[in-house]
Amino acid sequence: MQSIRFAALVFMSLACLACNNLSKQEPAREAIGKRVETPQSWQESGPDDTATLNSWLENFNDPVLLGLIAEAKVNNIDLQVSAKSIEKAWLLAARAGSDLKPKLGVAASRTQYGFNFDSYNKSFSYMDTGLAGQLELDVWGRVREGAQAAKMDVQAAQADYAFAQQSLSATIAKNYLKIIEAKQQAEITKKHQEILKETLRITRARYDNGLATGQDVALNSANLAAIEEHLLNFESAERNAGRALELLLGRYPGALIDVADALPTLPLPPTAGLPAELLERRPDIIAAERSVAAAFNRSAQAKAAFLPRVILSNQMRGAARHLSDLFDPVLFAWKLAGTVMTPILDGGLRKINSQIASVEQEQAVLNYAQLSLNAFFEVENNLYLGEVLSDRKATLIEVSRQSAMAYKISQIRYMEGEIDLLDTLTIQREAITAESSLVSIKRAQLDQQIDLYLSLGGNW
């Protein structure tokens, strides 16, 4: 009875120690909240409307783009690697939880021994078989904390996969838009190339009639050669973007991809005043938060390792000299035991493991905090950039309109001899630049829209 009371007192003391150690774990979100003060809404004001978040890609109204993204989600190799990470995380979680289940093993052996004393020689054979089972009672939650950490790792891997899908979709869309822009820039260049060819023809005719100088002919020829060089650059950019897109699709990069001829219409932007809680939809932030939770679980697991392990074991064995007698119930013996095991000296291993877990926990919290701040920066920056690009586009539309009008007038004045060729070519170059810049700003707006929804964790 005294032994039972002593054992009960020991277990109660150990339980109190365990509760004291594990209760020091503060929730992950509370720890994170001490480092990141999130705003209730973005700086811009306006009605709250998140409907466009779930259909932004469809709003581009480009079935070719949607088809390419669907293809990439099946064939992209990097995405397949990310999917394997989820599979591995599930297996690791299963392994971590396996210690909560009973273990059962079977063993069989045959032993032969003998004696050799002078003229006495004798040998014997001995066979035995048995079943052995073991179950650890996870009194302090050490195994459960490890299994829970592994589950958090699975959720983090799933979130990373979702973010990889989103990033892939955004990258495909941007490369797709690059190809279209390059095509449109090439078309603008070809149009002005034809104008320069006609201007050169007229200039040569005027030169033959003594109405133009050799300088005019040389200047026009130089501008035509420059335009041809620009055309080669745009065609090269189109092929390079095409190969990059094919690589994302898992195709051979042969620059043979077909895209639309014009940039899609800019979708309506998300309504201003979106709540900061939308960042909780971002898969990369969810993954970081799950990593924080896993780090807290592993810290608790490391602390629980200081406490004794309680293991139940049982054994049933049979032994006989002959195989026919091996399974005779009379020859079987069984044993049931309970073991409390705790290391006394381990070279400081448990203490070091606990310190490592604490450092990793702090690292996970800091990483989450920095990622959250980066996310706020990305959203705020993209919202502001959208306004800037919109103002620039309006300005460029007017510049392009006025430049085109000035070029038409300059052509007439040149034909009438009121201005020289240099003035005409200068005005033409400004018109080309304005038209080209307008195409570039349209693509920049589309890229900004993609980046904005990526920063908001938009549904792809």
Coordinates of C-alpha atoms in Angstrom, one line a residue:
M1 CA 0.0 0.0 0.0
Q2 CA 2.9 2.4 0.8
S3 CA 4.4 1.6 -2.7
I4 CA 1.0 2.5 -4.3
R5 CA 0.7 5.7 -2.4
F6 CA 4.3 6.7 -3.3
A7 CA 3.7 5.9 -7.0
A8 CA 0.5 8.0 -7.0
L9 CA 2.3 10.9 -5.4
V10 CA 5.1 10.7 -8.0
F11 CA 2.6 10.7 -10.9
M12 CA 0.6 13.6 -9.4
S13 CA 3.8 15.7 -9.1
L14 CA 4.8 14.9 -12.6
A15 CA 1.3 15.8 -13.9
C16 CA 1.6 19.2 -12.1
L17 CA 5.0 19.8 -13.7
A18 CA 3.6 18.9 -17.1
C19 CA 0.7 21.3 -16.8
N20 CA 3.0 24.0 -15.6
N21 CA 5.3 23.6 -18.6
L22 CA 2.7 23.2 -21.3
S23 CA 0.5 26.1 -20.0
K24 CA 3.2 28.5 -20.8
Q25 CA 2.5 28.1 -24.5
E26 CA 0.7 31.3 -25.7
P27 CA -1.6 31.0 -28.7
A28 CA 0.1 31.6 -32.1
R29 CA -2.3 34.3 -33.1
E30 CA -1.8 36.2 -29.8
A31 CA 1.9 36.1 -30.3
I32 CA 1.6 37.3 -33.9
G33 CA -0.8 40.1 -32.9
K34 CA 1.9 41.6 -30.6
R35 CA 4.1 42.1 -33.7
V36 CA 1.6 43.1 -36.4
E37 CA -1.0 45.8 -35.9
T38 CA -3.4 45.3 -38.9
P39 CA -5.6 48.1 -40.1
Q40 CA -9.4 47.7 -40.3
S41 CA -9.5 48.8 -43.9
W42 CA -7.3 50.2 -46.7
Q43 CA -6.5 53.8 -46.9
E44 CA -8.9 54.4 -49.8
S45 CA -12.5 54.7 -48.9
G46 CA -15.6 53.4 -50.6
P47 CA -18.3 50.8 -50.4
D48 CA -17.3 47.2 -49.5
D49 CA -17.8 44.8 -52.4
T50 CA -15.8 41.6 -52.8
A51 CA -17.9 40.0 -55.6
T52 CA -15.2 40.7 -58.2
L53 CA -12.6 38.7 -56.1
N54 CA -14.1 35.4 -57.2
S55 CA -14.3 36.1 -60.9
W56 CA -11.5 38.5 -61.8
L57 CA -9.8 36.3 -64.3
E58 CA -13.0 35.6 -66.1
N59 CA -13.5 39.3 -66.3
F60 CA -10.7 39.5 -68.8
N61 CA -13.1 37.8 -71.2
D62 CA -10.4 35.8 -72.9
P63 CA -11.2 32.1 -73.3
V64 CA -7.7 31.5 -74.8
L65 CA -6.0 32.7 -71.6
L66 CA -8.4 30.6 -69.4
G67 CA -7.6 27.6 -71.5
L68 CA -3.8 28.1 -71.1
I69 CA -4.1 28.4 -67.4
A70 CA -6.2 25.2 -67.2
E71 CA -3.6 23.4 -69.3
A72 CA -0.7 24.6 -67.1
K73 CA -2.4 23.4 -63.9
V74 CA -2.3 19.9 -65.4
N75 CA 1.1 19.9 -67.1
N76 CA 3.3 22.4 -65.2
I77 CA 6.2 20.4 -63.6
D78 CA 6.9 22.8 -60.7
L79 CA 3.2 22.6 -59.8
Q80 CA 3.5 18.8 -59.8
V81 CA 6.5 19.0 -57.5
S82 CA 4.4 21.2 -55.1
A83 CA 1.7 18.6 -55.2
K84 CA 4.2 16.0 -54.2
S85 CA 5.0 18.1 -51.1
I86 CA 1.5 17.7 -50.0
E87 CA 1.7 13.9 -50.4
K88 CA 4.9 13.8 -48.5
A89 CA 3.4 16.0 -45.7
W90 CA 0.5 13.6 -45.3
L91 CA 2.9 10.6 -45.0
L92 CA 5.0 12.5 -42.4
A93 CA 1.8 13.2 -40.5
A94 CA 0.8 9.6 -40.6
R95 CA 4.2 8.6 -39.3
A96 CA 4.1 11.2 -36.5
G97 CA 0.7 9.8 -35.3
S98 CA 1.8 6.2 -35.5
D99 CA 3.2 6.2 -32.0
L100 CA -0.3 6.7 -30.6
K101 CA -1.2 3.2 -32.0
P102 CA -0.3 -0.2 -30.4
K103 CA 2.7 -2.0 -31.8
L104 CA 2.6 -5.8 -32.3
G105 CA 5.4 -8.0 -33.5
V106 CA 6.0 -11.7 -33.9
A107 CA 9.3 -13.4 -33.5
A108 CA 10.5 -17.0 -34.1
S109 CA 14.0 -18.5 -33.5
R110 CA 15.8 -21.8 -33.5
T111 CA 18.8 -22.4 -31.3
Q112 CA 21.1 -25.4 -31.4
Y113 CA 23.7 -26.2 -28.8
G114 CA 25.8 -29.2 -27.6
F115 CA 28.4 -30.6 -25.3
N116 CA 31.7 -32.3 -26.1
F117 CA 33.5 -33.7 -23.1
D118 CA 35.9 -36.5 -24.0
S119 CA 33.8 -39.3 -25.2
Y120 CA 30.5 -37.6 -24.4
N121 CA 29.0 -35.7 -27.3
K122 CA 25.4 -34.4 -27.2
S123 CA 23.6 -31.7 -29.2
F124 CA 20.2 -30.2 -28.6
S125 CA 17.9 -27.9 -30.7
Y126 CA 15.6 -25.4 -29.2
M127 CA 12.8 -23.5 -30.9
D128 CA 10.6 -20.6 -29.6
T129 CA 8.0 -18.2 -31.0
G130 CA 6.1 -15.4 -29.5
L131 CA 4.0 -12.2 -29.9
A132 CA 5.1 -8.9 -28.3
G133 CA 3.0 -5.8 -28.1
Q134 CA 3.7 -2.3 -26.9
L135 CA 1.6 0.9 -26.3
E136 CA 2.9 4.2 -25.1
L137 CA 0.4 6.1 -22.9
D138 CA 0.8 9.7 -24.1
V139 CA 0.2 11.1 -20.7
W140 CA 1.9 14.5 -21.3
G141 CA 0.9 14.9 -24.9
R142 CA 4.3 14.6 -26.4
V143 CA 3.2 12.4 -29.3
R144 CA 0.0 14.3 -29.8
E145 CA 1.9 17.6 -30.1
G146 CA 4.2 16.1 -32.7
A147 CA 1.2 14.6 -34.6
Q148 CA -0.6 18.0 -34.4
A149 CA 2.5 19.8 -35.7
A150 CA 2.6 17.4 -38.7
K151 CA -1.0 18.1 -39.4
M152 CA -0.2 21.8 -39.4
D153 CA 2.6 21.0 -41.9
V154 CA 0.1 19.4 -44.2
Q155 CA -2.2 22.4 -44.1
A156 CA 0.9 24.7 -44.8
A157 CA 1.8 22.5 -47.7
Q158 CA -1.8 22.7 -49.1
A159 CA -1.7 26.5 -48.8
D160 CA 1.7 26.6 -50.5
Y161 CA 0.2 24.5 -53.3
A162 CA -2.7 26.9 -53.6
F163 CA -0.3 29.9 -53.7
A164 CA 1.8 28.1 -56.3
Q165 CA -1.4 27.7 -58.5
Q166 CA -2.2 31.4 -58.1
S167 CA 1.4 32.5 -58.8
L168 CA 1.5 30.2 -61.9
S169 CA -1.8 31.7 -63.2
A170 CA -0.5 35.2 -62.7
T171 CA 2.8 34.5 -64.4
I172 CA 1.0 32.8 -67.4
A173 CA -1.4 35.8 -67.7
K174 CA 1.6 38.3 -67.7
N175 CA 3.5 36.3 -70.3
Y176 CA 0.4 36.0 -72.4
L177 CA 0.0 39.8 -72.3
K178 CA 3.6 40.3 -73.2
I179 CA 3.1 38.3 -76.4
I180 CA 0.1 40.3 -77.3
E181 CA 1.8 43.7 -76.6
A182 CA 4.8 42.6 -78.7
K183 CA 2.4 41.8 -81.6
Q184 CA 0.7 45.1 -81.3
Q185 CA 3.9 47.0 -81.1
A186 CA 5.1 45.2 -84.2
E187 CA 1.9 46.1 -86.0
I188 CA 2.4 49.8 -85.1
T189 CA 6.0 49.6 -86.3
K190 CA 5.0 48.0 -89.6
K191 CA 2.4 50.7 -90.1
H192 CA 4.9 53.4 -89.7
Q193 CA 7.4 51.4 -91.7
E194 CA 5.1 51.6 -94.7
I195 CA 4.6 55.3 -94.1
L196 CA 8.4 55.8 -94.1
K197 CA 8.8 53.7 -97.3
E198 CA 6.2 56.0 -99.0
T199 CA 8.0 59.1 -97.6
L200 CA 11.3 57.8 -99.0
R201 CA 9.8 57.2 -102.4
I202 CA 8.4 60.8 -102.5
T203 CA 11.7 62.2 -101.2
R204 CA 13.7 60.4 -103.9
A205 CA 11.3 61.7 -106.5
R206 CA 11.7 65.2 -105.2
Y207 CA 15.5 64.8 -105.1
D208 CA 15.4 63.7 -108.8
N209 CA 13.5 66.9 -109.6
G210 CA 15.9 69.1 -107.6
L211 CA 13.3 69.8 -104.8
A212 CA 15.1 67.8 -102.1
T213 CA 18.7 67.3 -101.0
G214 CA 20.8 64.2 -100.6
Q215 CA 20.6 64.8 -96.9
D216 CA 16.8 64.3 -97.0
V217 CA 17.2 61.0 -98.7
A218 CA 19.9 59.8 -96.3
L219 CA 17.9 60.9 -93.3
N220 CA 14.8 59.2 -94.5
S221 CA 16.7 56.0 -95.2
A222 CA 18.3 56.0 -91.8
N223 CA 14.9 56.4 -90.1
L224 CA 13.6 53.5 -92.2
A225 CA 16.5 51.3 -91.1
A226 CA 15.9 52.3 -87.5
I227 CA 12.2 51.3 -87.8
E228 CA 13.3 47.9 -89.2
E229 CA 15.6 47.4 -86.2
H230 CA 12.7 48.2 -83.8
L231 CA 10.5 45.7 -85.7
L232 CA 13.2 42.9 -85.2
N233 CA 13.3 43.7 -81.5
F234 CA 9.5 43.4 -81.1
E235 CA 9.4 40.1 -83.1
S236 CA 12.2 38.8 -80.9
A237 CA 10.4 39.8 -77.7
E238 CA 7.3 38.0 -79.0
R239 CA 9.2 34.8 -79.6
N240 CA 10.9 35.0 -76.2
A241 CA 7.7 35.5 -74.3
G242 CA 6.1 32.7 -76.3
R243 CA 8.9 30.3 -75.3
A244 CA 8.6 31.4 -71.6
L245 CA 4.8 30.7 -71.8
E246 CA 5.3 27.3 -73.4
L247 CA 7.7 26.4 -70.7
L248 CA 5.1 27.2 -68.0
L249 CA 2.6 25.1 -69.9
G250 CA 4.9 22.1 -69.9
R251 CA 5.3 22.3 -73.7
Y252 CA 8.4 22.2 -75.8
P253 CA 9.6 25.9 -76.1
G254 CA 9.3 26.3 -79.9
A255 CA 7.6 29.8 -79.9
L256 CA 4.6 28.3 -81.7
I257 CA 1.9 29.4 -79.3
D258 CA -1.3 31.2 -80.5
V259 CA -2.7 34.1 -78.6
A260 CA -5.3 36.8 -79.2
D261 CA -4.5 39.8 -81.5
A262 CA -5.4 42.5 -79.0
L263 CA -5.0 43.1 -75.3
P264 CA -8.1 42.3 -73.3
T265 CA -10.3 45.0 -71.9
L266 CA -9.2 46.1 -68.4
P267 CA -11.7 44.6 -65.9
L268 CA -13.2 46.8 -63.2
P269 CA -10.9 47.2 -60.2
P270 CA -12.0 45.9 -56.8
T271 CA -14.0 48.4 -54.8
A272 CA -11.9 50.5 -52.5
G273 CA -12.2 50.1 -48.7
L274 CA -11.6 46.3 -48.7
P275 CA -11.2 45.0 -45.2
A276 CA -7.7 43.9 -44.0
E277 CA -9.2 40.5 -43.1
L278 CA -9.1 39.7 -46.9
L279 CA -5.4 39.0 -46.3
E280 CA -6.4 35.9 -44.4
R281 CA -7.4 34.5 -47.8
R282 CA -3.9 34.7 -49.1
P283 CA -2.5 31.1 -49.3
D284 CA 1.1 32.2 -48.5
I285 CA 0.0 33.9 -45.3
I286 CA -2.2 31.0 -44.4
A287 CA 0.9 28.7 -44.9
A288 CA 3.0 30.9 -42.7
E289 CA 0.3 31.0 -39.9
R290 CA 0.1 27.2 -40.1
S291 CA 3.9 27.0 -39.7
V292 CA 3.6 29.2 -36.6
A293 CA 1.1 26.8 -35.2
A294 CA 3.3 23.8 -36.0
A295 CA 6.3 25.6 -34.3
F296 CA 4.2 26.0 -31.1
N297 CA 3.3 22.3 -31.2
R298 CA 6.9 21.3 -31.6
S299 CA 8.0 23.5 -28.7
A300 CA 5.4 21.8 -26.5
Q301 CA 6.6 18.5 -27.7
A302 CA 10.2 19.3 -26.8
K303 CA 9.1 20.4 -23.3
A304 CA 7.1 17.2 -22.8
A305 CA 10.2 15.2 -23.6
F306 CA 11.5 16.2 -20.1
L307 CA 8.8 14.1 -18.5
P308 CA 8.7 10.3 -18.1
R309 CA 7.4 8.1 -20.8
V310 CA 4.7 5.5 -19.7
I311 CA 4.8 2.3 -21.8
L312 CA 2.6 -0.7 -21.5
S313 CA 4.0 -4.0 -22.9
N314 CA 2.8 -7.5 -23.1
Q315 CA 4.5 -10.7 -24.3
M316 CA 3.4 -14.2 -25.1
R317 CA 6.0 -16.9 -25.9
G318 CA 6.1 -20.6 -26.5
A319 CA 9.2 -22.8 -26.5
A320 CA 9.8 -26.5 -27.4
R321 CA 12.4 -28.9 -28.6
H322 CA 10.2 -30.2 -31.4
L323 CA 8.2 -28.2 -33.9
S324 CA 5.1 -30.3 -33.2
D325 CA 5.2 -29.1 -29.6
L326 CA 5.8 -25.5 -30.4
F327 CA 2.1 -24.4 -30.2
D328 CA 1.2 -26.6 -27.2
P329 CA -0.7 -24.2 -24.9
V330 CA 1.0 -25.8 -21.9
L331 CA 4.3 -24.5 -23.1
F332 CA 3.2 -20.9 -23.5
A333 CA 4.0 -18.1 -21.1
W334 CA 2.7 -14.6 -21.0
K335 CA 3.9 -11.3 -19.4
L336 CA 2.1 -7.9 -18.9
A337 CA 4.2 -5.0 -17.7
G338 CA 4.0 -1.3 -17.3
T339 CA 7.2 0.8 -17.5
V340 CA 7.9 4.4 -16.6
M341 CA 11.0 5.6 -18.3
T342 CA 12.9 8.9 -18.1
P343 CA 16.5 9.7 -18.9
I344 CA 18.6 11.1 -16.1
L345 CA 21.7 12.1 -18.1
D346 CA 21.4 12.7 -21.8
G347 CA 24.3 15.1 -22.4
G348 CA 21.9 18.1 -22.5
L349 CA 20.1 16.7 -25.6
R350 CA 16.6 17.5 -24.4
K351 CA 17.5 21.0 -23.2
I352 CA 19.1 21.7 -26.6
N353 CA 16.1 20.3 -28.5
S354 CA 13.8 22.5 -26.4
Q355 CA 15.9 25.6 -27.1
I356 CA 16.0 24.8 -30.8
A357 CA 12.2 24.5 -30.8
S358 CA 11.9 27.8 -29.0
V359 CA 14.1 29.6 -31.6
E360 CA 12.2 28.0 -34.5
Q361 CA 9.0 29.2 -32.9
E362 CA 10.2 32.7 -32.7
Q363 CA 11.5 32.5 -36.3
A364 CA 8.1 31.4 -37.5
V365 CA 6.3 34.3 -35.7
L366 CA 8.8 36.8 -37.1
N367 CA 8.4 35.3 -40.6
Y368 CA 4.6 35.6 -40.3
A369 CA 4.9 39.2 -39.1
Q370 CA 7.2 40.2 -42.0
L371 CA 5.0 38.4 -44.6
S372 CA 1.9 40.2 -43.3
L373 CA 3.6 43.6 -43.5
N374 CA 4.8 42.7 -47.0
A375 CA 1.2 41.8 -48.0
F376 CA -0.1 45.1 -46.7
F377 CA 2.6 46.9 -48.7
E378 CA 1.7 45.0 -51.9
V379 CA -2.0 45.8 -51.6
E380 CA -1.5 49.5 -50.8
N381 CA 1.2 49.9 -53.5
N382 CA -0.9 48.2 -56.1
L383 CA -4.0 50.3 -55.3
Y384 CA -1.9 53.4 -55.6
L385 CA -0.3 52.2 -58.8
G386 CA -3.7 51.6 -60.3
E387 CA -4.6 55.3 -59.9
V388 CA -1.2 56.4 -61.3
L389 CA -1.5 54.2 -64.4
S390 CA -5.1 55.4 -65.0
D391 CA -4.0 59.0 -64.9
R392 CA -1.0 58.2 -67.2
K393 CA -3.3 56.4 -69.7
A394 CA -5.6 59.4 -69.9
T395 CA -2.7 61.7 -70.6
L396 CA -1.2 59.4 -73.2
I397 CA -4.5 59.1 -75.0
E398 CA -4.5 62.9 -75.4
V399 CA -0.8 62.9 -76.4
S400 CA -1.4 60.2 -79.0
R401 CA -4.4 62.0 -80.5
Q402 CA -2.6 65.3 -80.7
S403 CA 0.6 63.8 -82.1
A404 CA -1.3 62.0 -84.8
M405 CA -3.0 65.2 -85.8
A406 CA 0.3 67.1 -85.8
Y407 CA 1.9 64.4 -88.0
K408 CA -0.9 64.7 -90.6
I409 CA -0.5 68.4 -90.7
S410 CA 3.3 68.1 -91.0
Q411 CA 3.0 65.8 -94.0
I412 CA 0.8 68.3 -95.8
R413 CA 3.2 71.2 -95.0
Y414 CA 6.2 69.1 -96.1
M415 CA 4.6 68.3 -99.5
E416 CA 3.9 72.0 -99.9
G417 CA 7.5 72.9 -99.0
E418 CA 6.6 74.8 -95.8
I419 CA 8.8 72.7 -93.5
D420 CA 11.8 70.5 -94.1
L421 CA 12.0 66.7 -93.9
L422 CA 13.7 66.7 -90.5
D423 CA 10.8 68.4 -88.8
T424 CA 8.4 66.0 -90.4
L425 CA 10.3 62.9 -89.3
T426 CA 10.6 64.4 -85.7
I427 CA 6.9 64.8 -85.5
Q428 CA 6.3 61.3 -86.9
R429 CA 8.7 59.8 -84.3
E430 CA 6.8 61.5 -81.5
A431 CA 3.5 60.1 -82.9
I432 CA 5.0 56.6 -83.1
T433 CA 6.3 57.0 -79.5
A434 CA 2.9 58.1 -78.2
E435 CA 1.0 55.3 -79.9
S436 CA 3.6 52.7 -78.6
S437 CA 3.5 54.1 -75.1
L438 CA -0.3 53.9 -75.0
V439 CA -0.1 50.1 -75.8
S440 CA 2.6 49.7 -73.1
I441 CA 0.5 51.5 -70.5
K442 CA -2.5 49.4 -71.3
R443 CA -0.5 46.2 -70.7
A444 CA 0.9 47.8 -67.5
Q445 CA -2.6 48.3 -66.2
L446 CA -3.5 44.7 -66.9
D447 CA -0.3 43.6 -65.0
Q448 CA -1.2 45.9 -62.1
Q449 CA -4.7 44.3 -62.0
I450 CA -3.1 40.8 -61.9
D451 CA -0.7 41.9 -59.1
L452 CA -3.5 43.5 -57.1
Y453 CA -5.7 40.4 -57.1
L454 CA -2.6 38.2 -56.3
S455 CA -1.9 40.4 -53.3
L456 CA -5.5 40.1 -52.2
G457 CA -5.5 36.3 -52.5
G458 CA -8.0 36.4 -55.3
N459 CA -9.7 33.2 -56.3
W460 CA -8.1 31.9 -59.5

